[in-house]
Tab-separated table of C-alpha atoms and ligand atoms in Angstrom:
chain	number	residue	atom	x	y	z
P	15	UNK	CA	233.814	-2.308	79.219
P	16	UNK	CA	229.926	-3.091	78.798
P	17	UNK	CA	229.186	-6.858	77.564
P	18	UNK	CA	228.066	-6.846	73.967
P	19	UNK	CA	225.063	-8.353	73.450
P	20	UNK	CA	223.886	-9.714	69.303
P	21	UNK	CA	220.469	-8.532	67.954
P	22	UNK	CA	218.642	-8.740	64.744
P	23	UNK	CA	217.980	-5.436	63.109
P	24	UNK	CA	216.033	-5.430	59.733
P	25	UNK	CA	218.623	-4.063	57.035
P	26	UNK	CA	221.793	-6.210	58.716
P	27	UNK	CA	221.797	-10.213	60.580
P	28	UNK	CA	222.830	-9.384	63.328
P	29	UNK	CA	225.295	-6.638	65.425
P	30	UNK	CA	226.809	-6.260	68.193
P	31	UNK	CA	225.200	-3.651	71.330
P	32	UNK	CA	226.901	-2.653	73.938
P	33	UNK	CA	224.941	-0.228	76.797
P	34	UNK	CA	224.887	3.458	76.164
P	35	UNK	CA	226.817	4.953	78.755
P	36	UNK	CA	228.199	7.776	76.622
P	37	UNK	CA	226.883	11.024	76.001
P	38	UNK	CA	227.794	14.158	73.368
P	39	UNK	CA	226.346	17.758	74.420
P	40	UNK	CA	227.145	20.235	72.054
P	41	UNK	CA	227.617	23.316	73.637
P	42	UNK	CA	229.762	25.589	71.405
P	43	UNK	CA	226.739	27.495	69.509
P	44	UNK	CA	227.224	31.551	70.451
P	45	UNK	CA	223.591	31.631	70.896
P	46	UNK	CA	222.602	34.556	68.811
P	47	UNK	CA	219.100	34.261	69.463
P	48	UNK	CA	219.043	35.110	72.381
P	49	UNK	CA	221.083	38.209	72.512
P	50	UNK	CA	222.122	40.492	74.335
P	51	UNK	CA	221.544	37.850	77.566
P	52	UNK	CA	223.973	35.331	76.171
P	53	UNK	CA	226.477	38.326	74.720
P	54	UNK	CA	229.042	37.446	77.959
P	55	UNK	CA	227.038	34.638	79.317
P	56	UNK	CA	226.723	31.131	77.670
P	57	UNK	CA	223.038	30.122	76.475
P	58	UNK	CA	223.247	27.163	78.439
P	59	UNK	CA	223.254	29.457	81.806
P	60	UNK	CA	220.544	31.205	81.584
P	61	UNK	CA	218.914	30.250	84.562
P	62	UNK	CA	215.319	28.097	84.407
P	63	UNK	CA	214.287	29.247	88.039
P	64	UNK	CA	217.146	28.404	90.002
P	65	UNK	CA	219.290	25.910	87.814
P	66	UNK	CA	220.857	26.631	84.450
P	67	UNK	CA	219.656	24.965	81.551
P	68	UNK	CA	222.710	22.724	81.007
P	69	UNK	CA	222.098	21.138	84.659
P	70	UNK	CA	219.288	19.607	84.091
P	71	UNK	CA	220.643	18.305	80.678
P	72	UNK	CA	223.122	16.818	82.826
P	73	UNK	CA	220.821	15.391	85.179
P	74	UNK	CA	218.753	14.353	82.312
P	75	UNK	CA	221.888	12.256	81.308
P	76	UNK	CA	222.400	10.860	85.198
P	77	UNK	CA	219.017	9.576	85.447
P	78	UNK	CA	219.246	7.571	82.058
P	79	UNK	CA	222.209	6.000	83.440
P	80	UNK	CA	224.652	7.739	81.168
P	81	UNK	CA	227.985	7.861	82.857
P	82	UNK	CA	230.346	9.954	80.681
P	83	UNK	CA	229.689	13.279	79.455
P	84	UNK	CA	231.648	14.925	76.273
P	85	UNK	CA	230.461	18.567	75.587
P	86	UNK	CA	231.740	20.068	72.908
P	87	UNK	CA	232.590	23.677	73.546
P	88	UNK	CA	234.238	26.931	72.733
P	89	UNK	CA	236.902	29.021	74.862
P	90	UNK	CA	234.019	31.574	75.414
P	91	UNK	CA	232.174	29.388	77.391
P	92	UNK	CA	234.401	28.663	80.286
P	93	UNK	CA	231.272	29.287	83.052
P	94	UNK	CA	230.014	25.769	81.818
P	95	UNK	CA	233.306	24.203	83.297
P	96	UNK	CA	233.020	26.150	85.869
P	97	UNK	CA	229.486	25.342	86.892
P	98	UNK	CA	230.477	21.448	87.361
P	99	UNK	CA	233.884	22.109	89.001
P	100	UNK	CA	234.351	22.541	92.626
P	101	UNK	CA	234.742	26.303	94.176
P	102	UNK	CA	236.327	25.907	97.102
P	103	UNK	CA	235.771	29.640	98.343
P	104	UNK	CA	232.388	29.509	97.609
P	105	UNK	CA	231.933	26.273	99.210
P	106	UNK	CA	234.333	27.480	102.740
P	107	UNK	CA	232.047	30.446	102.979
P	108	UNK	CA	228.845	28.357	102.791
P	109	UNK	CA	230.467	25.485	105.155
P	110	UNK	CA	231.860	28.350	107.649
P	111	UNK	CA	228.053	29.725	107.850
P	112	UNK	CA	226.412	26.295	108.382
P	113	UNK	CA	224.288	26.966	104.867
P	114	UNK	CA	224.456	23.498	104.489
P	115	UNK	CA	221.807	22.977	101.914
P	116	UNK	CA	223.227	25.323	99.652
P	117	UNK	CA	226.193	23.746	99.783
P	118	UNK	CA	224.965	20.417	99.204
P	119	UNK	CA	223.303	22.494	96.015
P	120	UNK	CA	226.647	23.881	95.010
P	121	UNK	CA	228.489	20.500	95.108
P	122	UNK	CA	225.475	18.982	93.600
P	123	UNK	CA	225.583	20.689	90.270
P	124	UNK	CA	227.551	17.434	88.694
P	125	UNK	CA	225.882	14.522	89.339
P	126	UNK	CA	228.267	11.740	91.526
P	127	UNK	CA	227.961	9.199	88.564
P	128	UNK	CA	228.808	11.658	86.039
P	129	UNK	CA	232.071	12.056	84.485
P	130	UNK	CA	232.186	15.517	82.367
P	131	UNK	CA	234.839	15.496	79.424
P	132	UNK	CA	235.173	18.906	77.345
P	133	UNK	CA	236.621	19.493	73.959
P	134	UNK	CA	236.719	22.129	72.123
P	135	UNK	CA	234.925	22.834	68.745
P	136	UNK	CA	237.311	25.443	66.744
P	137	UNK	CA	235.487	26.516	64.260
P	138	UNK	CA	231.005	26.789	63.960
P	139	UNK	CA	230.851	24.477	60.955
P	140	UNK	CA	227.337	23.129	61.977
P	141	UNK	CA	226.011	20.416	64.402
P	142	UNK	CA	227.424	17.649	62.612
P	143	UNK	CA	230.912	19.026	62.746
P	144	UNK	CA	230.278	19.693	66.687
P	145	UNK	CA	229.417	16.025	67.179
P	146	UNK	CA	231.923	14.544	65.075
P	147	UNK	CA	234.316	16.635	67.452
P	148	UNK	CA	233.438	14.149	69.890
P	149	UNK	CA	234.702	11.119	68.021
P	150	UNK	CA	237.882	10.966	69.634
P	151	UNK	CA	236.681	10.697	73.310
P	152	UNK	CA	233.294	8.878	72.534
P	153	UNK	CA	235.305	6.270	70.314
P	154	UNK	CA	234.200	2.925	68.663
P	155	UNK	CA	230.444	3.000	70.962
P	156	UNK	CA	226.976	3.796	70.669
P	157	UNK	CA	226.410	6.816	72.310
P	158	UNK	CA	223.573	9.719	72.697
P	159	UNK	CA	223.531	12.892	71.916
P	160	UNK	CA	221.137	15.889	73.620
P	161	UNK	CA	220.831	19.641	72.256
P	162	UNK	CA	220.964	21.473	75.496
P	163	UNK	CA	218.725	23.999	73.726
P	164	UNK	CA	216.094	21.303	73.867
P	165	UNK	CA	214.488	20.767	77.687
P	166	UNK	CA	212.325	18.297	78.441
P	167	UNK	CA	209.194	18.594	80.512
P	168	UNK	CA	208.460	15.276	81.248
P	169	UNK	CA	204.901	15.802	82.188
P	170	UNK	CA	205.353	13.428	85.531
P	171	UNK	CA	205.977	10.409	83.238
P	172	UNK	CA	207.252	6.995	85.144
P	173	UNK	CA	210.623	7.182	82.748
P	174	UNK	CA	212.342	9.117	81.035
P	175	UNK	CA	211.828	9.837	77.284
P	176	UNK	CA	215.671	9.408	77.038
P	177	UNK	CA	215.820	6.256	79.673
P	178	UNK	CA	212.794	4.840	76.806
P	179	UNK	CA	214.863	5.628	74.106
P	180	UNK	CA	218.389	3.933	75.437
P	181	UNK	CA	216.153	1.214	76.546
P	182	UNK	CA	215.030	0.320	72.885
P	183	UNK	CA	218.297	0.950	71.226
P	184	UNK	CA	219.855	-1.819	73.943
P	185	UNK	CA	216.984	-4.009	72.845
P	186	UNK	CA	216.990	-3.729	69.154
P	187	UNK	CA	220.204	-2.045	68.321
P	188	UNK	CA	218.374	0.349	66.164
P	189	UNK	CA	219.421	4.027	66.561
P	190	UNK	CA	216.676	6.201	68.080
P	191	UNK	CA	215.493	9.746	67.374
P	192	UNK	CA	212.782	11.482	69.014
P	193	UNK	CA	210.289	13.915	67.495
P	194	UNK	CA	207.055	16.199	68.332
P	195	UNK	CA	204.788	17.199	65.826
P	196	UNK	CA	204.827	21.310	65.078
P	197	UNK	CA	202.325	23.595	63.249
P	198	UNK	CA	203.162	23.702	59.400
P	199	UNK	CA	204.941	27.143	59.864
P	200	UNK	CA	207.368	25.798	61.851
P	201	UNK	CA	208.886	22.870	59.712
P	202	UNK	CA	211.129	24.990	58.033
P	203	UNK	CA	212.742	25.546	62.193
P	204	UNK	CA	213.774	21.775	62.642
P	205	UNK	CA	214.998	18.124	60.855
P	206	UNK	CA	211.830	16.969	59.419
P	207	UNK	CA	211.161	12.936	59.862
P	208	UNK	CA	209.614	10.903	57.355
P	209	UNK	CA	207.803	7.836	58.919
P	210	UNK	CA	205.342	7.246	55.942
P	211	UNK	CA	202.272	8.461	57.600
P	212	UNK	CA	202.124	6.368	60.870
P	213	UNK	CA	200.152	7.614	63.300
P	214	UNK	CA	202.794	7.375	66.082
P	215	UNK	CA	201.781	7.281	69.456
P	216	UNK	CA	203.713	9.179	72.457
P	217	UNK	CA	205.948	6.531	73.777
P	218	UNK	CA	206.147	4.791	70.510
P	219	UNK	CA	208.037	3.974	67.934
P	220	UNK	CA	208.052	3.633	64.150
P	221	UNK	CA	210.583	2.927	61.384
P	222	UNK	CA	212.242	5.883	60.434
P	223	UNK	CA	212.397	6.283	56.375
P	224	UNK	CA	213.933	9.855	55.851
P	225	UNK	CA	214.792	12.752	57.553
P	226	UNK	CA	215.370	16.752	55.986
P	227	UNK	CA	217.079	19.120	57.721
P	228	UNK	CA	214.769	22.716	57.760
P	229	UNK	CA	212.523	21.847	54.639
P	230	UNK	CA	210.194	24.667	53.170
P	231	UNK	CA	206.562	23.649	54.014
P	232	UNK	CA	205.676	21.998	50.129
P	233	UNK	CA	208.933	19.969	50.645
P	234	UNK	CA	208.399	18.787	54.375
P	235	UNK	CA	207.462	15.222	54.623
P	236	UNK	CA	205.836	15.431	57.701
P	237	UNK	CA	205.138	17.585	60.535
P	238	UNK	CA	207.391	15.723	63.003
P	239	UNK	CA	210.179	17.330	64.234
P	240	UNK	CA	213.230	16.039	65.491
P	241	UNK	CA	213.483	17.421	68.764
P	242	UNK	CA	217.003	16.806	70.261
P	243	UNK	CA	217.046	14.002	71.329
P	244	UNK	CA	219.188	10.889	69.615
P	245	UNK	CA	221.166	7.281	70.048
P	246	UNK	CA	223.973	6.721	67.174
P	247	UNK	CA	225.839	4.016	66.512
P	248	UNK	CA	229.249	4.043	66.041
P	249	UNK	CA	229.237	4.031	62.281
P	250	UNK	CA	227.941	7.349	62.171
P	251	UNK	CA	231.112	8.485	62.624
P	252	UNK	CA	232.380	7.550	58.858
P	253	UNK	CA	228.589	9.469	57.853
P	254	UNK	CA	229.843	12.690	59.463
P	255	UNK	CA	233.446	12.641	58.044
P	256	UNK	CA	231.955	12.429	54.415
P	257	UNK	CA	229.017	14.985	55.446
P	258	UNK	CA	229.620	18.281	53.417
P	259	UNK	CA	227.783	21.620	53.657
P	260	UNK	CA	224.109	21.406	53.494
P	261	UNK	CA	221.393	23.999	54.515
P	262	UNK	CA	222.961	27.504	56.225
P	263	UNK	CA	226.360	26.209	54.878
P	264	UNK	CA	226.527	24.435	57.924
P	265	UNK	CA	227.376	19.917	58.641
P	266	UNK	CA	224.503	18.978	59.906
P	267	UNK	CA	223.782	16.140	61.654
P	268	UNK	CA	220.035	15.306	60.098
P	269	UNK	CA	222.353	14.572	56.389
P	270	UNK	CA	224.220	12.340	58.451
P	271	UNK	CA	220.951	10.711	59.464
P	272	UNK	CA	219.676	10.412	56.273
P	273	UNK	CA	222.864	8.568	54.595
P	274	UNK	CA	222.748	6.133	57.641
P	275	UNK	CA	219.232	5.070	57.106
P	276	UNK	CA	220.205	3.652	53.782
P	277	UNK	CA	221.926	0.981	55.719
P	278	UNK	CA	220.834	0.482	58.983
P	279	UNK	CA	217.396	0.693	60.232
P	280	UNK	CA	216.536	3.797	62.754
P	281	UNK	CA	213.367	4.203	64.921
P	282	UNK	CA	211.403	7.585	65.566
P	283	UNK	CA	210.603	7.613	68.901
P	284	UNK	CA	207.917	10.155	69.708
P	285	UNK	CA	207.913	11.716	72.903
P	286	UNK	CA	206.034	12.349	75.782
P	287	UNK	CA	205.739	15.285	77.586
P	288	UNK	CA	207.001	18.266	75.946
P	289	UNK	CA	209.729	19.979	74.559
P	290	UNK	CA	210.843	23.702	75.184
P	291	UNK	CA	213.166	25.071	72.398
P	292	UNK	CA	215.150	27.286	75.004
P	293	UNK	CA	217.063	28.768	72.158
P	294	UNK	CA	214.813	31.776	71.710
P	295	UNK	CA	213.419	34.343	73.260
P	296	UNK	CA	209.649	33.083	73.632
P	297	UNK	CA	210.551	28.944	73.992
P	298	UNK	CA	213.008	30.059	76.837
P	299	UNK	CA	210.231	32.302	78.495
P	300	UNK	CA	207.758	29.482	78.471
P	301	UNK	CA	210.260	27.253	80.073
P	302	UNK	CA	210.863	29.274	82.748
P	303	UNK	CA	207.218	29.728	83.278
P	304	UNK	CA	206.281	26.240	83.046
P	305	UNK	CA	208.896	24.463	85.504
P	306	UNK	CA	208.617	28.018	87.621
P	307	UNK	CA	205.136	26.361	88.652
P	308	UNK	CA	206.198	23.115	89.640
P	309	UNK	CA	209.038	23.930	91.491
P	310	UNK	CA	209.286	22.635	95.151
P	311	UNK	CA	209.620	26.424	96.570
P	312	UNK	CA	207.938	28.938	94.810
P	313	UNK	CA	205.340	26.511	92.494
P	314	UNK	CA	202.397	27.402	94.746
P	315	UNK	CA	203.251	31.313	94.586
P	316	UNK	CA	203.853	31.298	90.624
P	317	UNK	CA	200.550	29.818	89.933
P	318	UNK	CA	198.368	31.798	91.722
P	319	UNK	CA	199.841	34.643	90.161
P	320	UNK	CA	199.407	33.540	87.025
P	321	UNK	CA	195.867	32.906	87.751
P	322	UNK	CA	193.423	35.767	86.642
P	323	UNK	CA	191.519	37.202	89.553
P	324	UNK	CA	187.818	36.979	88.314
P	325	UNK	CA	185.973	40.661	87.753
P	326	UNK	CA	183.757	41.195	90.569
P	327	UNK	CA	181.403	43.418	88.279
P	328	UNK	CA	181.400	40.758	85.752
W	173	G1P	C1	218.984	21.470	65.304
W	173	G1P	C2	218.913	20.315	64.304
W	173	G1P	C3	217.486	20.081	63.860
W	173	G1P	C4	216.594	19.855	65.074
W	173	G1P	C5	216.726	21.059	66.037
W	173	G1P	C6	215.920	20.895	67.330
W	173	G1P	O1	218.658	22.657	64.633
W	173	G1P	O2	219.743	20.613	63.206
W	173	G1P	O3	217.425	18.961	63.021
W	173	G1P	O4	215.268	19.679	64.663
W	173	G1P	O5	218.102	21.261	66.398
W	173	G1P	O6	216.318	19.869	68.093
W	173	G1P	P1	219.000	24.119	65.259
W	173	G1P	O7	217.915	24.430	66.249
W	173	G1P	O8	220.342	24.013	65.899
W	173	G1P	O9	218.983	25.053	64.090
């Protein structure tokens, strides 16, 4: 157990913060937008290049320092488990053929610090619900929690939006949230911050002051969009328990949010890099695009093929 630590937070004297080594991934969402490709295959494998999606979630997690994994899942989406367990007749047949960097590849796909936990999510009552799942496992702790819709480019930073983010919450104990801005159009797609007009910087943060889940454009308070991204502390739990139904019918996590800024202070973090909402059809294309050119192997390749050949004539 992690050494607790007392800070001063605005709204309470003092609490106790322990580091974040736990995180929540909820996986259980059928993926709907992005069928038929996720009809027998989960929407966190669909491949970005060479890796699925949900790897480099997990990785994501590993480099932040997170330690313990909970996904929340459905039966249908057994390949996840799959993808970080060991396959010993994959791995023989490799071994036997000396393709020993594929193999380090296919034991690779879990991180070594990285303990993955699964539980399942019977029935699609919202994100909130699917989180709140996790209680159990996660327990009396701070913890994050990542939309593996939600990939990050992180543009070559130095660290991590999410290392940034677990950094401030062990230095202020205030819970974190990240956000991007969006055209107006799209405010009605996402949770919808409030920060009272700050001009927030990338790699900032600013007090947090309310937050709407999928607003119509006259009601959105901002343009800033929570992107995926989040450290709770433990008493969000009691939040989600007394969470009911809000927009789509659905618990959602941002009404949560909301109720807990009431008592405790929370910080919008906003990011930098960029996000790709791999959830549909065109944010998943991008993706694939955009980390298809910096990969290791076939970056060079991608780009120049993506680069128009100038008209002779013209
Ligand atoms: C969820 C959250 C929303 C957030 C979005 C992107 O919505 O409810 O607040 O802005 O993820 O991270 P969903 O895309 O599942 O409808």
């Amino acid at each position: 157990m992690e050494q607790a630590i007392q800070v001063k937070t605005n709204k309470h004297e003092s609490k106790a913060v322990f580091n974040v080594t736990k995180a929540v991934l909820p996986v259980a969402g059928f993926g709907s937008r992005m069928l038929p490709a996720t009809k027998a295959i989960p929407k966190e494998m669909l491949p970005i290049v060479d890796k699925p999606i949900i790897q480099y979630i997990v990785e994501e997690c590993a480099r932040a320092g997170i330690t313990e994994i909970v996904m929340v899942t459905h039966t249908s989406k057994k390949a996840i488990e799959n993808h970080f367990s060991t396959a010993d007749e994959l791995e023989q047949s490799l071994a036997s053929k000396g393709k020993n960097e594929l193999l380090a590849q296919v034991q690779g796909t879990k991180p070594s610090t990285v303990t993955i936990s699964y539980v399942q999510q019977g029935e699609a009552k919202g994100l909130g619900h699917a989180v709140l799942c996790a209680k159990e496992i996660i327990g009396d702790e701070p913890f994050a929690v990542l939309l593996p819709d939600v990939l990050i480019d992180e543009d070559d930073s130095e660290v991590d939006n999410l290392t940034l983010m677990l950094q401030n919450f062990e230095a202020t104990g205030t819970s974190q949230i990240m956000l991007e801005a969006v055209i107006a159009e799209d405010v009605t797609k996402f949770g919808i911050a409030d920060i009272n007009g700050v001009d927030l910087q990338a790699g900032k943060s600013s007090p947090l002051i309310r937050v709407v889940e999928k607003p119509s454009q006259e009601d959105a308070p901002s343009n800033l969009a929570i992107v995926g991204r989040y450290i709770f502390p433990p008493s969000i739990w009691a939040l989600l328990e007394n969470t009911s139904a809000g927009v789509g019918g659905e618990i959602q996590l941002t009404d949560a949010m909301d109720e807990l800024i009431k008592t405790e202070s929370m910080d919008a973090y906003y990011m930098t890099g960029k996000s790709h909402d791999c959830g549909n059809k065109l944010g998943y294309a991008k993706a694939v695009i955009n980390f298809a050119t910096k990969h290791p192997e076939i970056g060079k390749e991608i780009t120049q093929c993506l680069t128009p050949v100038p008209d002779p004539s013209a």
